[in-house]
Amino acid sequence: GLNSLKGVGEASLKELKRVGINTIDELLAYFPRDYEFREKKVPFGEAYRFGTTNIRVNTVCVVTGHQFFGQNRYRQTLKINVKDDTGTGTLICFGRNFLEKALPVGQKIFLSGVFNLKFGELQCSTFDYEYFSENPLSFGRILPVYPLSGKLTEKFLRKTIYQALEISGRYSQNRIPAKLMELNGLMNRSEALKNIHFPENREKLERAVRTLKYEELYLFQ
């Protein structure tokens, strides 16, 4: 059951139950509402081409400096300066001054965020980062964005559903006759589940969606 998944305790079982998830199968059927396409690099230099507001940046950069701004000395906001090979950006960390230690000058990171051009610089206050490594967990790929409710977080759902796919999803049996699958160019159910949650690429995502929609109609009839 769900409690065999790592990180799922009493509190999270309650939260999952609230959205109608009581079994691993129901968890695997909790499909993303959207996706964040982080498989392509969008450096600062290129970002300007998309205009001045809501510019999505997805890059590898280095922390170059810290500044604080605001009137009240005790409630100042941290600004982190970053730069990649093509340009610079500024991260505005409202209520996240602890990032001064987490992101020291010289730290190399994967960075994804929605930037706006303000005061002649690219600024962002909602961003996601990960320390640079050869095998990043949430960069260079397409990430699922789930419907959230109560105390459920994207991080928790991604981690839990990933486990459920490993434990149970990979053994999922086809529910559509082989002939129909071949005729309609559908995926095996196990592959469709994997690619609707963690798509390998956009083409496989489209096939996964088509497969699972077809299955739904087929079972409904």
Coordinates of N, CA and C in Angstrom, one line a residue:
G1 N 0.8 -1.2 0.0 CA 0.0 0.0 0.0 C 0.8 1.3 0.0
L2 N 0.2 2.4 0.1 CA 0.8 3.7 0.1 C 1.9 3.8 1.2
N3 N 1.6 3.2 2.4 CA 2.6 3.4 3.5 C 3.9 2.6 3.3
S4 N 3.9 1.9 2.2 CA 5.2 1.2 1.9 C 6.2 2.1 1.2
L5 N 5.7 3.3 0.7 CA 6.5 4.3 0.0 C 7.3 5.1 1.0
K6 N 8.5 5.3 0.7 CA 9.4 6.1 1.6 C 8.9 7.5 1.7
G7 N 8.9 8.0 3.0 CA 8.5 9.4 3.2 C 7.0 9.6 3.3
V8 N 6.2 8.5 3.2 CA 4.7 8.6 3.4 C 4.3 8.2 4.8
G9 N 4.0 9.1 5.6 CA 3.6 8.8 7.0 C 2.1 9.1 7.2
E10 N 1.7 9.1 8.4 CA 0.3 9.3 8.8 C -0.2 10.6 8.2
A11 N 0.5 11.7 8.4 CA 0.1 13.0 7.9 C -0.1 13.1 6.4
S12 N 0.9 12.5 5.7 CA 0.8 12.6 4.2 C -0.3 11.6 3.7
L13 N -0.5 10.5 4.4 CA -1.6 9.6 4.0 C -3.0 10.3 4.1
K14 N -3.1 11.1 5.1 CA -4.3 11.9 5.3 C -4.5 12.9 4.2
E15 N -3.4 13.6 3.8 CA -3.5 14.6 2.7 C -3.8 13.9 1.4
L16 N -3.2 12.7 1.1 CA -3.5 12.0 -0.1 C -5.0 11.6 -0.1
K17 N -5.5 11.1 1.0 CA -6.9 10.7 1.1 C -7.8 11.8 0.8
R18 N -7.4 13.0 1.2 CA -8.3 14.2 0.9 C -8.5 14.4 -0.5
V19 N -7.5 14.1 -1.4 CA -7.7 14.2 -2.8 C -8.1 12.9 -3.5
G20 N -8.6 12.0 -2.7 CA -9.1 10.7 -3.2 C -8.1 9.7 -3.6
I21 N -6.9 9.8 -3.0 CA -5.8 8.8 -3.3 C -5.7 7.8 -2.1
N22 N -6.1 6.6 -2.2 CA -6.0 5.6 -1.1 C -5.1 4.4 -1.5
T23 N -4.8 4.3 -2.8 CA -4.0 3.1 -3.2 C -2.9 3.6 -4.1
I24 N -1.9 2.7 -4.4 CA -0.8 3.1 -5.3 C -1.4 3.3 -6.7
D25 N -2.4 2.5 -7.1 CA -3.0 2.7 -8.5 C -3.6 4.0 -8.6
E26 N -4.3 4.5 -7.5 CA -4.9 5.8 -7.6 C -3.9 6.9 -7.6
L27 N -2.7 6.7 -6.9 CA -1.6 7.6 -7.0 C -1.1 7.8 -8.4
L28 N -0.9 6.6 -9.1 CA -0.4 6.6 -10.4 C -1.4 7.3 -11.4
A29 N -2.7 7.3 -11.0 CA -3.7 7.9 -11.9 C -3.9 9.4 -11.6
Y30 N -3.1 9.9 -10.7 CA -3.1 11.3 -10.3 C -2.2 12.1 -11.3
F31 N -2.8 12.4 -12.5 CA -1.9 12.9 -13.6 C -1.6 14.4 -13.4
P32 N -0.4 14.8 -14.0 CA -0.1 16.2 -13.9 C -1.1 17.1 -14.6
R33 N -1.2 18.3 -14.1 CA -2.1 19.2 -14.8 C -1.4 20.0 -15.8
D34 N 0.0 20.0 -15.8 CA 0.8 20.8 -16.7 C 2.2 20.2 -16.6
Y35 N 3.1 20.8 -17.4 CA 4.5 20.4 -17.4 C 5.4 21.6 -17.4
E36 N 6.6 21.5 -16.8 CA 7.6 22.5 -16.9 C 8.7 22.0 -17.8
F37 N 8.9 22.7 -18.9 CA 9.8 22.1 -19.9 C 11.2 22.7 -19.6
R38 N 12.0 21.9 -18.9 CA 13.4 22.3 -18.6 C 14.4 21.5 -19.3
E39 N 14.0 20.9 -20.4 CA 14.9 20.1 -21.2 C 15.8 20.9 -22.1
K40 N 15.4 22.2 -22.3 CA 16.2 23.1 -23.2 C 16.8 24.2 -22.3
K41 N 18.1 24.5 -22.6 CA 18.7 25.6 -21.9 C 18.2 26.9 -22.4
V42 N 17.9 27.9 -21.6 CA 17.5 29.2 -22.0 C 18.4 30.2 -21.1
P43 N 19.6 30.6 -21.6 CA 20.4 31.4 -20.8 C 19.9 32.9 -20.8
F44 N 20.5 33.7 -19.9 CA 20.1 35.1 -19.7 C 20.2 35.8 -21.0
G45 N 21.3 35.7 -21.8 CA 21.4 36.4 -23.1 C 20.3 36.2 -24.0
E46 N 19.8 34.9 -24.0 CA 18.7 34.6 -25.0 C 17.4 35.1 -24.5
A47 N 17.2 35.2 -23.2 CA 16.0 35.5 -22.5 C 15.4 36.8 -23.0
Y48 N 16.3 37.8 -23.3 CA 15.8 39.1 -23.7 C 15.0 39.1 -25.0
R49 N 15.2 38.1 -25.8 CA 14.5 38.0 -27.0 C 13.0 37.7 -26.8
F50 N 12.6 37.3 -25.6 CA 11.2 37.0 -25.3 C 10.4 38.1 -24.8
G51 N 11.0 39.3 -24.7 CA 10.3 40.5 -24.2 C 10.9 40.9 -22.9
T52 N 10.0 41.6 -22.1 CA 10.5 42.2 -20.8 C 9.8 41.6 -19.6
T53 N 8.7 40.9 -19.8 CA 8.0 40.3 -18.6 C 7.8 38.8 -18.8
N54 N 7.8 38.2 -17.6 CA 7.5 36.7 -17.6 C 8.4 35.9 -18.5
I55 N 9.7 36.1 -18.4 CA 10.7 35.5 -19.3 C 11.2 34.3 -18.6
R56 N 11.0 33.1 -19.1 CA 11.5 31.9 -18.4 C 13.0 31.6 -18.8
V57 N 13.8 31.6 -17.7 CA 15.2 31.3 -17.9 C 15.5 29.9 -17.3
N58 N 16.3 29.2 -18.0 CA 16.7 27.8 -17.5 C 18.2 27.7 -17.9
T59 N 19.0 27.8 -16.9 CA 20.5 27.9 -17.2 C 21.4 27.4 -16.1
V60 N 22.6 27.3 -16.4 CA 23.7 27.0 -15.4 C 24.4 28.2 -15.1
C61 N 24.5 28.7 -13.9 CA 25.1 29.9 -13.5 C 25.9 29.8 -12.2
V62 N 26.6 31.0 -11.9 CA 27.5 31.0 -10.7 C 27.0 32.2 -9.9
V63 N 27.0 32.1 -8.6 CA 26.6 33.2 -7.7 C 27.8 34.1 -7.7
T64 N 27.5 35.4 -7.9 CA 28.6 36.4 -8.0 C 28.6 37.4 -6.8
G65 N 27.5 37.5 -6.1 CA 27.4 38.5 -5.0 C 26.1 38.5 -4.2
H66 N 26.1 39.1 -3.0 CA 24.9 39.2 -2.2 C 24.8 40.7 -1.9
Q67 N 23.5 41.1 -1.8 CA 23.2 42.5 -1.3 C 21.9 42.4 -0.5
F68 N 21.7 43.4 0.4 CA 20.5 43.5 1.1 C 19.9 44.8 0.8
F69 N 18.5 44.8 0.7 CA 17.9 46.1 0.5 C 16.6 46.2 1.4
G70 N 16.1 47.4 1.7 CA 15.0 47.7 2.5 C 15.3 48.6 3.6
Q71 N 14.4 49.3 4.2 CA 14.6 50.4 5.2 C 15.0 49.7 6.5
N72 N 14.2 48.8 7.0 CA 14.3 48.2 8.3 C 15.5 47.2 8.3
R73 N 16.5 47.5 9.2 CA 17.8 46.8 9.2 C 17.5 45.3 9.5
Y74 N 16.4 45.0 10.3 CA 16.2 43.7 10.8 C 15.3 42.9 9.8
R75 N 14.7 43.6 8.8 CA 13.8 42.9 7.9 C 14.2 43.2 6.5
Q76 N 15.5 43.2 6.3 CA 16.0 43.5 4.9 C 15.8 42.2 4.0
T77 N 15.7 42.5 2.7 CA 15.6 41.4 1.8 C 16.9 41.1 1.1
L78 N 17.2 39.9 0.9 CA 18.4 39.5 0.2 C 18.3 39.5 -1.3
K79 N 19.3 40.0 -2.0 CA 19.4 40.0 -3.4 C 20.6 39.1 -3.7
I80 N 20.5 38.1 -4.6 CA 21.6 37.3 -5.0 C 21.9 37.6 -6.5
N81 N 23.1 38.0 -6.8 CA 23.5 38.2 -8.2 C 24.1 36.9 -8.8
V82 N 23.7 36.6 -10.0 CA 24.2 35.4 -10.7 C 24.5 35.7 -12.1
K83 N 25.4 34.9 -12.6 CA 25.8 35.1 -14.1 C 26.1 33.8 -14.7
D84 N 25.7 33.7 -16.0 CA 26.0 32.6 -16.8 C 26.9 33.1 -18.0
D85 N 27.2 32.2 -19.0 CA 28.2 32.6 -20.0 C 27.7 33.8 -20.9
T86 N 26.4 34.1 -20.8 CA 25.8 35.0 -21.7 C 25.3 36.3 -21.1
G87 N 25.2 36.4 -19.7 CA 24.6 37.6 -19.1 C 24.4 37.4 -17.6
T88 N 23.7 38.3 -17.0 CA 23.6 38.3 -15.5 C 22.1 38.4 -15.2
G89 N 21.8 38.0 -13.9 CA 20.4 38.1 -13.4 C 20.5 38.4 -11.9
T90 N 19.3 38.7 -11.3 CA 19.3 39.0 -9.9 C 18.1 38.2 -9.3
L91 N 18.4 37.5 -8.2 CA 17.3 36.7 -7.5 C 16.9 37.5 -6.3
I92 N 15.6 37.9 -6.2 CA 15.1 38.6 -5.1 C 14.5 37.6 -4.1
C93 N 15.1 37.5 -2.9 CA 14.7 36.4 -2.0 C 13.9 36.8 -0.9
F94 N 12.6 37.2 -1.1 CA 11.7 37.6 -0.1 C 11.5 36.5 1.0
G95 N 11.8 36.9 2.3 CA 11.7 35.9 3.3 C 12.6 34.7 3.2
R96 N 13.6 34.8 2.4 CA 14.5 33.6 2.2 C 16.0 34.0 2.4
N97 N 16.2 34.8 3.5 CA 17.6 35.3 3.7 C 18.6 34.2 4.0
F98 N 18.0 33.0 4.4 CA 18.9 31.8 4.7 C 19.6 31.4 3.4
L99 N 19.2 31.9 2.3 CA 19.9 31.5 1.0 C 21.2 32.1 0.9
E100 N 21.5 33.1 1.7 CA 22.8 33.8 1.7 C 23.9 32.7 2.0
K101 N 23.5 31.8 3.0 CA 24.5 30.7 3.3 C 24.4 29.5 2.3
A102 N 23.2 29.2 1.9 CA 22.9 28.1 1.0 C 23.5 28.3 -0.4
L103 N 23.6 29.6 -0.8 CA 24.1 30.0 -2.1 C 25.3 31.0 -1.9
P104 N 26.4 30.5 -1.5 CA 27.6 31.4 -1.3 C 28.2 31.8 -2.6
V105 N 28.9 32.9 -2.6 CA 29.6 33.4 -3.8 C 30.5 32.3 -4.4
G106 N 30.4 32.1 -5.7 CA 31.2 31.1 -6.3 C 30.5 29.8 -6.5
Q107 N 29.3 29.6 -5.9 CA 28.5 28.4 -6.0 C 27.9 28.3 -7.4
K108 N 28.1 27.1 -8.0 CA 27.6 26.9 -9.4 C 26.3 26.1 -9.3
I109 N 25.2 26.6 -9.9 CA 23.9 26.0 -9.8 C 23.2 25.9 -11.1
F110 N 22.2 25.0 -11.1 CA 21.2 25.0 -12.2 C 20.1 25.9 -11.7
L111 N 19.6 26.8 -12.5 CA 18.6 27.8 -12.1 C 17.5 27.8 -13.1
S112 N 16.3 27.8 -12.6 CA 15.1 28.0 -13.4 C 14.2 29.0 -12.8
G113 N 13.7 29.9 -13.5 CA 12.8 30.9 -12.9 C 12.1 31.8 -14.0
V114 N 11.1 32.5 -13.5 CA 10.5 33.5 -14.4 C 11.0 34.9 -14.1
F115 N 11.6 35.5 -15.0 CA 12.3 36.8 -14.8 C 11.5 38.0 -15.4
N116 N 11.7 39.1 -14.9 CA 11.2 40.4 -15.5 C 12.3 41.4 -15.6
L117 N 12.2 42.2 -16.6 CA 13.2 43.2 -16.8 C 12.8 44.5 -16.0
K118 N 13.6 44.8 -14.9 CA 13.3 45.9 -14.0 C 14.6 46.6 -13.7
F119 N 14.5 48.0 -13.8 CA 15.7 48.8 -13.5 C 16.9 48.3 -14.3
G120 N 16.7 47.9 -15.5 CA 17.8 47.5 -16.4 C 18.4 46.2 -16.1
E121 N 17.7 45.4 -15.2 CA 18.3 44.1 -14.9 C 17.2 43.0 -14.9
L122 N 17.6 41.8 -15.2 CA 16.6 40.7 -15.2 C 16.5 40.2 -13.7
Q123 N 15.2 40.4 -13.2 CA 15.0 40.1 -11.8 C 14.0 38.9 -11.7
C124 N 14.1 38.1 -10.6 CA 13.2 37.0 -10.4 C 13.0 36.7 -8.9
S125 N 11.8 36.5 -8.5 CA 11.5 36.2 -7.1 C 11.0 34.8 -6.9
T126 N 10.6 34.2 -8.0 CA 10.1 32.8 -7.8 C 11.0 31.9 -8.7
F127 N 11.9 31.2 -8.1 CA 12.9 30.4 -8.8 C 13.2 29.1 -8.1
D128 N 13.7 28.2 -8.9 CA 14.1 26.9 -8.3 C 15.5 26.7 -8.7
Y129 N 16.3 26.1 -7.8 CA 17.7 25.9 -8.1 C 18.1 24.5 -7.6
E130 N 19.3 24.0 -8.1 CA 19.8 22.8 -7.6 C 21.4 22.9 -7.8
Y131 N 22.1 22.4 -6.9 CA 23.6 22.5 -7.0 C 24.0 21.8 -8.3
F132 N 25.0 22.3 -9.0 CA 25.4 21.8 -10.2 C 26.0 20.4 -10.0
S133 N 25.6 19.4 -10.9 CA 26.2 18.1 -10.8 C 26.0 17.5 -12.2
E134 N 26.6 16.3 -12.4 CA 26.5 15.7 -13.8 C 25.1 15.0 -14.0
N135 N 24.5 14.7 -12.9 CA 23.1 14.0 -13.0 C 22.1 14.8 -12.2
P136 N 21.6 15.9 -12.7 CA 20.7 16.7 -11.9 C 19.3 16.0 -11.8
L137 N 18.6 16.2 -10.7 CA 17.3 15.6 -10.5 C 16.2 16.3 -11.2
S138 N 16.3 17.6 -11.2 CA 15.1 18.4 -11.8 C 15.5 19.4 -12.9
F139 N 16.6 19.1 -13.6 CA 17.0 20.0 -14.7 C 17.3 19.1 -15.9
G140 N 17.2 19.7 -17.1 CA 17.5 19.0 -18.3 C 16.4 18.0 -18.6
R141 N 15.2 18.2 -18.0 CA 14.1 17.3 -18.3 C 12.8 18.0 -18.2
I142 N 11.7 17.2 -18.5 CA 10.4 17.7 -18.5 C 9.8 17.4 -17.1
L143 N 9.4 18.3 -16.3 CA 8.9 18.1 -15.0 C 7.4 18.1 -14.9
P144 N 6.8 17.2 -14.2 CA 5.3 17.2 -14.0 C 4.9 18.3 -13.0
V145 N 3.8 19.0 -13.2 CA 3.2 19.9 -12.3 C 1.9 19.4 -11.9
Y146 N 1.7 19.1 -10.6 CA 0.5 18.4 -10.2 C -0.5 19.4 -9.6
P147 N -1.8 19.0 -9.6 CA -2.8 19.8 -8.9 C -2.5 19.7 -7.4
L148 N -2.4 20.8 -6.7 CA -2.1 20.8 -5.3 C -3.3 21.1 -4.4
S149 N -3.3 20.5 -3.2 CA -4.4 20.7 -2.3 C -3.9 20.5 -0.9
G150 N -4.4 21.3 0.0 CA -4.0 21.1 1.4 C -2.5 21.3 1.6
K151 N -1.8 20.3 2.2 CA -0.4 20.5 2.4 C 0.5 19.7 1.4
L152 N -0.2 19.2 0.3 CA 0.6 18.5 -0.7 C 1.5 19.5 -1.4
T153 N 2.8 19.1 -1.7 CA 3.7 19.9 -2.4 C 4.2 19.2 -3.7
E154 N 4.6 19.9 -4.6 CA 5.1 19.3 -5.9 C 6.3 18.4 -5.6
K155 N 7.1 18.8 -4.7 CA 8.3 18.0 -4.4 C 7.9 16.6 -3.8
F156 N 6.9 16.6 -2.9 CA 6.5 15.4 -2.3 C 5.8 14.5 -3.3
L157 N 4.9 15.1 -4.2 CA 4.2 14.3 -5.2 C 5.2 13.7 -6.2
R158 N 6.2 14.5 -6.7 CA 7.1 14.0 -7.6 C 7.9 12.8 -7.1
K159 N 8.4 13.0 -5.8 CA 9.2 11.9 -5.2 C 8.4 10.7 -5.0
T160 N 7.1 10.8 -4.5 CA 6.3 9.7 -4.2 C 5.8 8.9 -5.4
I161 N 5.4 9.7 -6.4 CA 4.9 9.1 -7.7 C 6.1 8.4 -8.4
Y162 N 7.3 9.0 -8.3 CA 8.4 8.4 -8.9 C 8.7 7.0 -8.3
Q163 N 8.6 6.9 -7.0 CA 8.7 5.6 -6.3 C 7.7 4.6 -6.7
A164 N 6.4 5.1 -6.8 CA 5.3 4.3 -7.1 C 5.5 3.7 -8.5
L165 N 6.0 4.5 -9.4 CA 6.3 4.0 -10.8 C 7.3 2.9 -10.7
E166 N 8.4 3.0 -9.9 CA 9.4 2.0 -9.8 C 8.9 0.7 -9.2
I167 N 8.1 0.9 -8.2 CA 7.6 -0.3 -7.4 C 6.5 -1.0 -8.2
S168 N 5.5 -0.2 -8.7 CA 4.3 -0.9 -9.2 C 4.0 -0.5 -10.7
G169 N 4.3 0.7 -11.1 CA 3.9 1.2 -12.4 C 4.6 0.4 -13.5
R170 N 5.8 -0.1 -13.3 CA 6.6 -0.8 -14.4 C 6.0 -2.1 -14.6
Y171 N 5.1 -2.6 -13.7 CA 4.5 -4.0 -13.9 C 3.0 -3.9 -14.4
S172 N 2.6 -2.6 -14.7 CA 1.2 -2.4 -15.1 C 0.9 -3.1 -16.4
Q173 N -0.2 -3.8 -16.4 CA -0.6 -4.6 -17.5 C -1.5 -3.8 -18.5
N174 N -1.4 -4.1 -19.8 CA -2.2 -3.4 -20.8 C -3.7 -3.8 -20.6
R175 N -4.5 -2.8 -20.8 CA -6.0 -3.0 -20.7 C -6.7 -2.9 -22.1
I176 N -5.9 -2.7 -23.1 CA -6.4 -2.6 -24.5 C -5.9 -3.8 -25.2
P177 N -6.7 -4.4 -26.1 CA -6.2 -5.5 -26.9 C -5.0 -5.1 -27.8
A178 N -4.1 -6.1 -27.9 CA -2.8 -5.8 -28.6 C -3.1 -5.3 -30.0
K179 N -4.1 -5.8 -30.7 CA -4.4 -5.4 -32.1 C -4.8 -3.9 -32.2
L180 N -5.6 -3.5 -31.2 CA -6.0 -2.1 -31.2 C -4.8 -1.2 -30.8
M181 N -4.0 -1.7 -30.0 CA -2.8 -0.9 -29.6 C -1.9 -0.6 -30.8
E182 N -1.7 -1.7 -31.6 CA -0.9 -1.6 -32.7 C -1.5 -0.7 -33.8
L183 N -2.8 -0.8 -34.0 CA -3.5 -0.1 -35.0 C -3.5 1.4 -34.7
N184 N -3.5 1.8 -33.4 CA -3.5 3.2 -33.0 C -2.2 3.8 -32.6
G185 N -1.1 3.0 -32.7 CA 0.2 3.4 -32.4 C 0.3 3.8 -30.9
L186 N -0.3 2.9 -30.0 CA -0.3 3.2 -28.6 C 0.9 2.6 -27.9
M187 N 1.2 3.1 -26.7 CA 2.3 2.6 -25.9 C 1.9 1.5 -25.0
N188 N 2.8 0.7 -24.5 CA 2.4 -0.2 -23.4 C 2.0 0.6 -22.2
R189 N 1.1 0.1 -21.4 CA 0.6 0.9 -20.3 C 1.7 1.4 -19.3
S190 N 2.6 0.5 -19.0 CA 3.7 0.8 -18.1 C 4.5 2.0 -18.6
E191 N 4.8 2.0 -19.9 CA 5.6 3.1 -20.5 C 4.8 4.4 -20.6
A192 N 3.5 4.2 -20.8 CA 2.6 5.4 -20.9 C 2.5 6.1 -19.5
L193 N 2.4 5.2 -18.4 CA 2.4 5.8 -17.1 C 3.7 6.6 -16.8
K194 N 4.8 5.9 -17.1 CA 6.1 6.5 -16.9 C 6.2 7.9 -17.6
N195 N 5.7 7.9 -18.9 CA 5.9 9.1 -19.7 C 4.9 10.2 -19.5
I196 N 3.8 9.8 -18.8 CA 2.8 10.9 -18.5 C 3.3 11.6 -17.2
H197 N 4.0 10.9 -16.4 CA 4.5 11.6 -15.1 C 5.9 12.2 -15.3
F198 N 6.8 11.4 -16.0 CA 8.2 11.9 -16.2 C 8.5 11.6 -17.6
P199 N 8.1 12.5 -18.5 CA 8.3 12.3 -20.0 C 9.8 12.3 -20.3
E200 N 10.1 11.3 -21.2 CA 11.5 11.3 -21.7 C 11.7 12.5 -22.7
N201 N 10.7 12.7 -23.5 CA 10.7 13.9 -24.4 C 9.3 14.2 -24.8
R202 N 9.1 15.3 -25.6 CA 7.7 15.8 -25.9 C 6.9 14.8 -26.7
E203 N 7.6 14.1 -27.6 CA 6.9 13.1 -28.5 C 6.4 12.0 -27.6
K204 N 7.2 11.5 -26.7 CA 6.7 10.4 -25.8 C 5.6 10.8 -24.9
L205 N 5.6 12.1 -24.5 CA 4.6 12.7 -23.7 C 3.2 12.6 -24.4
E206 N 3.3 13.1 -25.7 CA 2.1 13.1 -26.5 C 1.5 11.7 -26.7
R207 N 2.4 10.7 -26.9 CA 1.9 9.3 -27.1 C 1.3 8.8 -25.8
A208 N 1.9 9.1 -24.7 CA 1.4 8.7 -23.4 C 0.0 9.2 -23.1
V209 N -0.2 10.5 -23.4 CA -1.5 11.1 -23.2 C -2.5 10.5 -24.1
R210 N -2.1 10.2 -25.4 CA -3.0 9.6 -26.4 C -3.4 8.2 -25.9
T211 N -2.4 7.4 -25.4 CA -2.6 6.1 -24.9 C -3.6 6.0 -23.8
L212 N -3.4 6.9 -22.8 CA -4.2 6.8 -21.6 C -5.6 7.4 -21.8
K213 N -5.7 8.3 -22.8 CA -7.1 8.8 -23.1 C -7.9 7.8 -23.9
Y214 N -7.2 7.1 -24.8 CA -7.8 6.0 -25.5 C -8.3 4.9 -24.6
E215 N -7.4 4.6 -23.6 CA -7.7 3.5 -22.6 C -9.0 3.9 -21.9
E216 N -9.1 5.2 -21.5 CA -10.2 5.6 -20.7 C -11.5 5.5 -21.5
L217 N -11.5 5.9 -22.8 CA -12.6 5.7 -23.7 C -13.0 4.2 -23.9
Y218 N -12.0 3.4 -24.1 CA -12.1 2.0 -24.4 C -12.8 1.3 -23.2
L219 N -12.3 1.7 -21.9 CA -12.9 1.0 -20.7 C -14.3 1.6 -20.5
F220 N -14.5 2.8 -20.8 CA -15.8 3.5 -20.6 C -16.9 2.8 -21.5
Q221 N -16.5 2.4 -22.7 CA -17.5 1.8 -23.6 C -17.7 0.3 -23.1

